[in-house]
mmCIF file of N, CA and C in Angstrom:
data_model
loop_
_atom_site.group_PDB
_atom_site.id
_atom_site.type_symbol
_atom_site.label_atom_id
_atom_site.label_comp_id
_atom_site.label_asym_id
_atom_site.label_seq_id
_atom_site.Cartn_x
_atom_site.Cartn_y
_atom_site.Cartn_z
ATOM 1 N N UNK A 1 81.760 94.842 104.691
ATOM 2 C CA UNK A 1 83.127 95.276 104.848
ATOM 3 C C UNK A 1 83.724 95.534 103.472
ATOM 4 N N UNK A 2 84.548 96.463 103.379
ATOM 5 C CA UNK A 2 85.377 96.899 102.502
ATOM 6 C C UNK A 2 86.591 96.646 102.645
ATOM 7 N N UNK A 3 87.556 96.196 101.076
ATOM 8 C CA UNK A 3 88.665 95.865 101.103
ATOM 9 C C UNK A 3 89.184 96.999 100.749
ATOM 10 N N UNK A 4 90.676 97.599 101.100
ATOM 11 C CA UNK A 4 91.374 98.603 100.439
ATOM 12 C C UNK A 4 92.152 98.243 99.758
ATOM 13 N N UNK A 5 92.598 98.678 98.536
ATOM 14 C CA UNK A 5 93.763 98.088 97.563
ATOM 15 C C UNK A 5 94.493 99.662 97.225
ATOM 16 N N UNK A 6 95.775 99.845 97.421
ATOM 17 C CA UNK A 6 96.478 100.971 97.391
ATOM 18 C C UNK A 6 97.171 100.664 96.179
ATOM 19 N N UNK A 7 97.848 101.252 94.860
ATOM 20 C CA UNK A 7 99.031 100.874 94.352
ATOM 21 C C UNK A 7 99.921 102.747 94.388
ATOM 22 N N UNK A 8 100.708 102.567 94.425
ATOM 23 C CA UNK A 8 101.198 103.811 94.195
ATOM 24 C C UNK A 8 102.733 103.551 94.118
ATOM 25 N N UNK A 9 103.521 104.086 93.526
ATOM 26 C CA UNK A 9 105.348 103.502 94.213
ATOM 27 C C UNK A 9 105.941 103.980 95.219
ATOM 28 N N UNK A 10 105.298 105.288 95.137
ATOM 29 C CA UNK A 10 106.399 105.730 96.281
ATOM 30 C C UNK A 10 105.615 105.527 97.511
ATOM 31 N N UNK A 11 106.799 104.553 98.500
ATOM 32 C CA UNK A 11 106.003 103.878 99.783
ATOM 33 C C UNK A 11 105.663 105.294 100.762
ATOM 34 N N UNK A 12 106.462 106.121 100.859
ATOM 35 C CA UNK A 12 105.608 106.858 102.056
ATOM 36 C C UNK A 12 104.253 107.864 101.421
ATOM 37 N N UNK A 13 104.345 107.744 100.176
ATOM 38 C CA UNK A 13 102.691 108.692 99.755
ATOM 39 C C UNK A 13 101.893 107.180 99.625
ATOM 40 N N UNK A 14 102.401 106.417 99.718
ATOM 41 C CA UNK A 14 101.400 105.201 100.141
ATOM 42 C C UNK A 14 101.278 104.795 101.054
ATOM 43 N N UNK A 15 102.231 104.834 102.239
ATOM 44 C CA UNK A 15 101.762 104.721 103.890
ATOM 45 C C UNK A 15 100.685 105.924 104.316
ATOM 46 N N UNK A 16 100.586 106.983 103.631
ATOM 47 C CA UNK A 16 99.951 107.968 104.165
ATOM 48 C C UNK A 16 98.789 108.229 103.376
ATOM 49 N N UNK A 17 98.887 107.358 102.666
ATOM 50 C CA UNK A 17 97.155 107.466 101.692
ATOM 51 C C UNK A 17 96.495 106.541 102.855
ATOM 52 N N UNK A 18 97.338 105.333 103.124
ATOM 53 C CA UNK A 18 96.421 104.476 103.671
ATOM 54 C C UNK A 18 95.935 104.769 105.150
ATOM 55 N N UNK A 19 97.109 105.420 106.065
ATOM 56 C CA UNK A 19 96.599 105.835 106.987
ATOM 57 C C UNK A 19 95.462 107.021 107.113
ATOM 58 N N UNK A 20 95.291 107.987 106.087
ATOM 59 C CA UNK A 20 94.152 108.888 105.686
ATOM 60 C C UNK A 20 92.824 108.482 105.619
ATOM 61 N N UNK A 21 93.258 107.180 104.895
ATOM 62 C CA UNK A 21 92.158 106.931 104.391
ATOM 63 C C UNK A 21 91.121 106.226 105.426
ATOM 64 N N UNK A 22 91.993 105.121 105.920
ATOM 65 C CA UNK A 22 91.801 104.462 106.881
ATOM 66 C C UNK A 22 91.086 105.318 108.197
ATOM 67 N N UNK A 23 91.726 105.893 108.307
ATOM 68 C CA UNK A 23 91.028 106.952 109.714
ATOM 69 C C UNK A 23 89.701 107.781 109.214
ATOM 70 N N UNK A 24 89.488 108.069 107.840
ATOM 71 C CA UNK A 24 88.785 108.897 107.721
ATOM 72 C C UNK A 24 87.293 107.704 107.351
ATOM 73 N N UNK A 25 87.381 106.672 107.258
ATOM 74 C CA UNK A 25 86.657 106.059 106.936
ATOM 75 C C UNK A 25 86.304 104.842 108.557
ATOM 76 N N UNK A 26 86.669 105.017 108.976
ATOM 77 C CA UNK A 26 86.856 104.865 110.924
ATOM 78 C C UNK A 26 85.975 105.921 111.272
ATOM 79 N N UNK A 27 85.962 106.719 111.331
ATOM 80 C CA UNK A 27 85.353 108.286 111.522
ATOM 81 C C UNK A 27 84.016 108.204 110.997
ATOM 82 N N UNK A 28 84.176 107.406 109.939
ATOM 83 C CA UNK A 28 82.571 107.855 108.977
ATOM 84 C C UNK A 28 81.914 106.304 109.535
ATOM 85 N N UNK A 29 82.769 105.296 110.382
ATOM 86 C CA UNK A 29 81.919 103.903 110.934
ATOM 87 C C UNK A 29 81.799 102.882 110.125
ATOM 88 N N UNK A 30 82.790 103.308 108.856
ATOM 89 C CA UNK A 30 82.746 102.218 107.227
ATOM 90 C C UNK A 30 83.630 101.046 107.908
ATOM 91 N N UNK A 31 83.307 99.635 107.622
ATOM 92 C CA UNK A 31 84.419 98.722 107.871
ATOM 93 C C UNK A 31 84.763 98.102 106.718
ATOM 94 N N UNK A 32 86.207 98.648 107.185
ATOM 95 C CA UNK A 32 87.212 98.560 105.975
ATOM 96 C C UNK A 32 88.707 97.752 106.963
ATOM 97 N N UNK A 33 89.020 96.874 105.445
ATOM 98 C CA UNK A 33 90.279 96.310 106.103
ATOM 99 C C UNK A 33 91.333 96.395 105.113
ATOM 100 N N UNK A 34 92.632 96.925 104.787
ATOM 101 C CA UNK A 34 93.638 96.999 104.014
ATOM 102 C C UNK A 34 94.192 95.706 103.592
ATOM 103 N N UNK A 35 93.732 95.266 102.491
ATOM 104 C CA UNK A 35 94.411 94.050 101.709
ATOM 105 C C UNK A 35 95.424 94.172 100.648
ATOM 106 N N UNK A 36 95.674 95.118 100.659
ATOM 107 C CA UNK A 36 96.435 95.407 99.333
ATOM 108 C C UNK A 36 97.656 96.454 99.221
ATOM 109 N N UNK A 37 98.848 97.025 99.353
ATOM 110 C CA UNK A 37 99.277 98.239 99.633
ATOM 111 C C UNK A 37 100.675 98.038 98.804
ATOM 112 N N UNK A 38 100.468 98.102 97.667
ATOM 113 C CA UNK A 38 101.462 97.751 96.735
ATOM 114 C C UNK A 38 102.702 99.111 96.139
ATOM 115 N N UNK A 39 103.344 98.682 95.431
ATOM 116 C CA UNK A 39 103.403 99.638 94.182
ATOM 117 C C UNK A 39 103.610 99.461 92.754
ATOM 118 N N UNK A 40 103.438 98.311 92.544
ATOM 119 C CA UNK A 40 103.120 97.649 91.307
ATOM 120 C C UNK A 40 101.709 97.343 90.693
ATOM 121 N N UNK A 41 101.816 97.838 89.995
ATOM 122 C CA UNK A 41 100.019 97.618 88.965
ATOM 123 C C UNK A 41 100.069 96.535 88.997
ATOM 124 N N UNK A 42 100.572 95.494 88.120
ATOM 125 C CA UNK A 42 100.559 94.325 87.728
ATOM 126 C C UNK A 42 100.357 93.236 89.265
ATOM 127 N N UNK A 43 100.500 93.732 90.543
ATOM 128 C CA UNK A 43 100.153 93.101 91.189
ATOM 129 C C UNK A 43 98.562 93.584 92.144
ATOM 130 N N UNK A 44 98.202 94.515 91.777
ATOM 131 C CA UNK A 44 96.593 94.559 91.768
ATOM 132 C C UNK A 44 95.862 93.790 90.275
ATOM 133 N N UNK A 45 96.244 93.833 89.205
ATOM 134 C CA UNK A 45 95.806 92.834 88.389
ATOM 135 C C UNK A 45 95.830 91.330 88.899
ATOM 136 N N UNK A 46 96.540 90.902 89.545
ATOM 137 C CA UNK A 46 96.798 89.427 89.829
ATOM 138 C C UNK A 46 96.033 89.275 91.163
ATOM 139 N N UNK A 47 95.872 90.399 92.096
ATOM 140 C CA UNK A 47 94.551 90.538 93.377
ATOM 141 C C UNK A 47 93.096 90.727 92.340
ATOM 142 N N UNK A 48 92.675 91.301 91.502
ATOM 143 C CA UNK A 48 91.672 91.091 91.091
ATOM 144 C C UNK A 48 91.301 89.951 90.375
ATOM 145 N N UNK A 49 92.320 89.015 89.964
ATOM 146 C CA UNK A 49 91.930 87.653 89.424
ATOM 147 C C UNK A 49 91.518 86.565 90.372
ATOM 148 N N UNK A 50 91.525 87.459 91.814
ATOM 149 C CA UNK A 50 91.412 85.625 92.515
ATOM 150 C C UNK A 50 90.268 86.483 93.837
ATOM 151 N N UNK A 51 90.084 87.515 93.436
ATOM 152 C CA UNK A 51 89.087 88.551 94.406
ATOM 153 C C UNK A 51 88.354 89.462 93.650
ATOM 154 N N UNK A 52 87.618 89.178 92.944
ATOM 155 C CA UNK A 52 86.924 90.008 91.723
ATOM 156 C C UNK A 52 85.177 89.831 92.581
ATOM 157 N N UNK A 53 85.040 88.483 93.808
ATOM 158 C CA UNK A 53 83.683 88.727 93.916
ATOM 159 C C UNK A 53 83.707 89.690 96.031
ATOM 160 N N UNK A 54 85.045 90.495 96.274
ATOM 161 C CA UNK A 54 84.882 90.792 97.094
ATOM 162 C C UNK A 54 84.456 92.642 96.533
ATOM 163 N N UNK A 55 84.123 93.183 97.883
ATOM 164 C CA UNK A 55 84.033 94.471 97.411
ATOM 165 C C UNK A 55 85.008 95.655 97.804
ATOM 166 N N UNK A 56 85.751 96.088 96.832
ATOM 167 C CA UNK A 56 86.828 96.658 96.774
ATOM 168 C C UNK A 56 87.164 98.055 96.926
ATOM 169 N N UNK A 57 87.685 99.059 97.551
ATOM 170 C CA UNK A 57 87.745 100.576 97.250
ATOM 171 C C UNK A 57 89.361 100.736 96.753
ATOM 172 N N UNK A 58 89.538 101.130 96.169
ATOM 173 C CA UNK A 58 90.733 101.234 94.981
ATOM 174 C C UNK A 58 91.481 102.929 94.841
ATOM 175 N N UNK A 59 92.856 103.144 95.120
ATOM 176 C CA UNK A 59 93.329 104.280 95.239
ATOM 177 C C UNK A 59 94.961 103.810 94.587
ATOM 178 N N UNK A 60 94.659 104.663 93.473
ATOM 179 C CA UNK A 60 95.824 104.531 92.426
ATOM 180 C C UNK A 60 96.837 105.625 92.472
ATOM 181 N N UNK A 61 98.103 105.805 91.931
ATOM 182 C CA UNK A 61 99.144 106.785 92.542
ATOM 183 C C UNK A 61 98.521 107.479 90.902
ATOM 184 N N UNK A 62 99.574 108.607 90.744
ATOM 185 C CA UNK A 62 99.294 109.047 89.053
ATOM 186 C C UNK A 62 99.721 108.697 88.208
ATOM 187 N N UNK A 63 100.721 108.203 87.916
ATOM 188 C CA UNK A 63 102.314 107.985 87.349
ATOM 189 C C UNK A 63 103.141 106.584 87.714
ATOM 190 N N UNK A 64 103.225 105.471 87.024
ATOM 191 C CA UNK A 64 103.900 104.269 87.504
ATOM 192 C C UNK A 64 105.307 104.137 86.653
ATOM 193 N N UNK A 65 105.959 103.894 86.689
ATOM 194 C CA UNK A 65 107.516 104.055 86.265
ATOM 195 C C UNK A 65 107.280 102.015 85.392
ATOM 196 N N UNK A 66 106.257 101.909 84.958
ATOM 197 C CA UNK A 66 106.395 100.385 84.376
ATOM 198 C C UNK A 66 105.238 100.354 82.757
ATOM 199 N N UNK A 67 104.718 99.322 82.499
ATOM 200 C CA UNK A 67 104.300 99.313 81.048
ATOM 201 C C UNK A 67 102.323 99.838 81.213
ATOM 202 N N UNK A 68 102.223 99.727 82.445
ATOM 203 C CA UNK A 68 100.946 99.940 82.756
ATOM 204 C C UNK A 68 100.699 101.709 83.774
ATOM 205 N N UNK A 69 99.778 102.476 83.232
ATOM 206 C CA UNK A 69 100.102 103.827 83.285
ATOM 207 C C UNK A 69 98.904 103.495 84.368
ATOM 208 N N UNK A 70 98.296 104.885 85.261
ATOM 209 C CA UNK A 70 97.376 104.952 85.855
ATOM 210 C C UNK A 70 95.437 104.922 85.322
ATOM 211 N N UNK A 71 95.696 105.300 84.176
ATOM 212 C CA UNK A 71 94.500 105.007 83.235
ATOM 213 C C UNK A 71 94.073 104.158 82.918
ATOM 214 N N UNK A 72 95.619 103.204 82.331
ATOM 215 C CA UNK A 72 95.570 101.947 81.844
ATOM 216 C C UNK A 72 94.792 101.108 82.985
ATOM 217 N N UNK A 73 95.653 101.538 83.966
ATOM 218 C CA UNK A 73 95.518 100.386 85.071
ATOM 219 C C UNK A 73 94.064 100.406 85.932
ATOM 220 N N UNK A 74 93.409 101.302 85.769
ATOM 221 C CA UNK A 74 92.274 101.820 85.849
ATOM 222 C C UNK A 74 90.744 101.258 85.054
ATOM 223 N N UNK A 75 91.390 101.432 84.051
ATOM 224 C CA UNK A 75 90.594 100.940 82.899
ATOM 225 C C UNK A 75 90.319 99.341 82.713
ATOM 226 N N UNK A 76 91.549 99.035 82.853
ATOM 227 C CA UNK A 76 91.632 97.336 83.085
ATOM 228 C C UNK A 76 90.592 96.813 84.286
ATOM 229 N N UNK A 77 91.203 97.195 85.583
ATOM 230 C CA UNK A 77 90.558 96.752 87.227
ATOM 231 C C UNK A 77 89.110 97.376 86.389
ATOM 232 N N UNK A 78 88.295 98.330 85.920
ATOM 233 C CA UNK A 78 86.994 98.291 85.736
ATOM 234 C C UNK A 78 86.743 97.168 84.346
ATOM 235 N N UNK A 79 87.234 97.027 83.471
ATOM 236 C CA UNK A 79 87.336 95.914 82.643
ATOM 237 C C UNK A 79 86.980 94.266 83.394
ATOM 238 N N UNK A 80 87.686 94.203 84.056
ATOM 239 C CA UNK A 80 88.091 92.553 84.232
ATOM 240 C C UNK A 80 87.016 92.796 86.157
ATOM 241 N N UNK A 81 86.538 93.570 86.597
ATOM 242 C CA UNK A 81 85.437 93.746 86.953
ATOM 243 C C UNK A 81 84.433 93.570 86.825
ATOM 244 N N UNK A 82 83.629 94.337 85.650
ATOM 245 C CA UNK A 82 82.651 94.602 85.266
ATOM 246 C C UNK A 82 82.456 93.209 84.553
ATOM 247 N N UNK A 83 83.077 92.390 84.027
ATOM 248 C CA UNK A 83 83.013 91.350 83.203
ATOM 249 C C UNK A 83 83.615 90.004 83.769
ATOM 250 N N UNK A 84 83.493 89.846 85.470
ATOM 251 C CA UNK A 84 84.158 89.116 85.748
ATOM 252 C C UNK A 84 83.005 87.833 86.284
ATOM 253 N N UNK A 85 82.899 86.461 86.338
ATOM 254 C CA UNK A 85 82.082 85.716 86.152
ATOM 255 C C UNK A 85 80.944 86.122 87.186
ATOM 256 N N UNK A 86 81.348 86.158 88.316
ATOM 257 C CA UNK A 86 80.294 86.493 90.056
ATOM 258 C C UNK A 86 79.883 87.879 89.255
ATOM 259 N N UNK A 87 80.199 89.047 88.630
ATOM 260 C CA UNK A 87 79.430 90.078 88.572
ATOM 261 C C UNK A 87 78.566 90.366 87.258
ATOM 262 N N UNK A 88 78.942 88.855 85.996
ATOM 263 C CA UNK A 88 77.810 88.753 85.486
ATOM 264 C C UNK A 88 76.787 88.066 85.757
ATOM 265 N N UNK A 89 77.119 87.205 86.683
ATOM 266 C CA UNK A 89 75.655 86.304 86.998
ATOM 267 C C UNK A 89 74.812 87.520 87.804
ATOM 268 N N UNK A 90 75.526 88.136 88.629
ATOM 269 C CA UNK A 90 74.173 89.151 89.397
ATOM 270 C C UNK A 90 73.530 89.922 88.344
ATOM 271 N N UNK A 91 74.383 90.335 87.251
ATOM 272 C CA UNK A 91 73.917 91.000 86.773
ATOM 273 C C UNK A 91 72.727 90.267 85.433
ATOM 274 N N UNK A 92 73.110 89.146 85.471
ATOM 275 C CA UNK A 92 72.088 88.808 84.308
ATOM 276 C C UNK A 92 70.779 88.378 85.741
ATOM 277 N N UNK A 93 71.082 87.513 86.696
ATOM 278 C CA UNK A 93 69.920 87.555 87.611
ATOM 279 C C UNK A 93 68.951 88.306 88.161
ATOM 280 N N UNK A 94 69.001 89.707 88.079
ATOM 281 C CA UNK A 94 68.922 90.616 88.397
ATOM 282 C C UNK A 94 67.310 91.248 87.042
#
C-alpha cells in the first residue's frame, strides 16, 4: 500500500489533485490511502520525521507563499529520505 501526501495551498487544486489522483490509481488497482492533504510544507517535513519507513507518493503545489519553496521542499523530503535511519540499514544490508 501506498501513502499519499498532498501539500499545495490552495485547498480546492488540492481537493482535486487528490481526487484525480486517487481514482486514477483505483483504476490502475494501486492501493493507496491519503494520509496527508496539507498546505503547508513544514508540515510534510514533520510527517516525514515520524514516517520516513512507510512508502510514500508525494504531490507538491508550485509556489508556497512561506520560507520553504517547492524545490526546497522537494529537495529536503528526498534529503531526510534517502538518509533516514530504516533506509540506510536496507541500504547498507543490501
Amino acid at each position: 500500500m501506498f501513502n499519499i501526501v498532498i501539500c499545495e495551498e490552495d485547498a480546492k487544486i488540492r481537493n482535486l489533485i487528490s481526487i484525480h489522483v486517487s481514482r486514477y490509481l483505483f483504476s490502475m488497482k494501486v492501493s493507496v490511502k491519503a494520509v496527508l492533504s496539507i498546505g503547508k510544507p513544514q508540515k510534510v517535513l514533520e510527517y516525514i520525521k515520524h514516517n520516513s519507513n512507510q512508502e510514500n507518493i508525494y504531490f507538491f503545489g508550485i509556489s508556497f507563499n512561506t520560507d520553504i519553496n517547492d524545490l526546497t521542499l522537494a529537495k529536503e523530503v528526498r534529503r531526510r529520505l534517502y538518509f533516514s535511519p530504516t533506509k540506510m540499514q536496507a541500504h547498507i544490508s543490501t
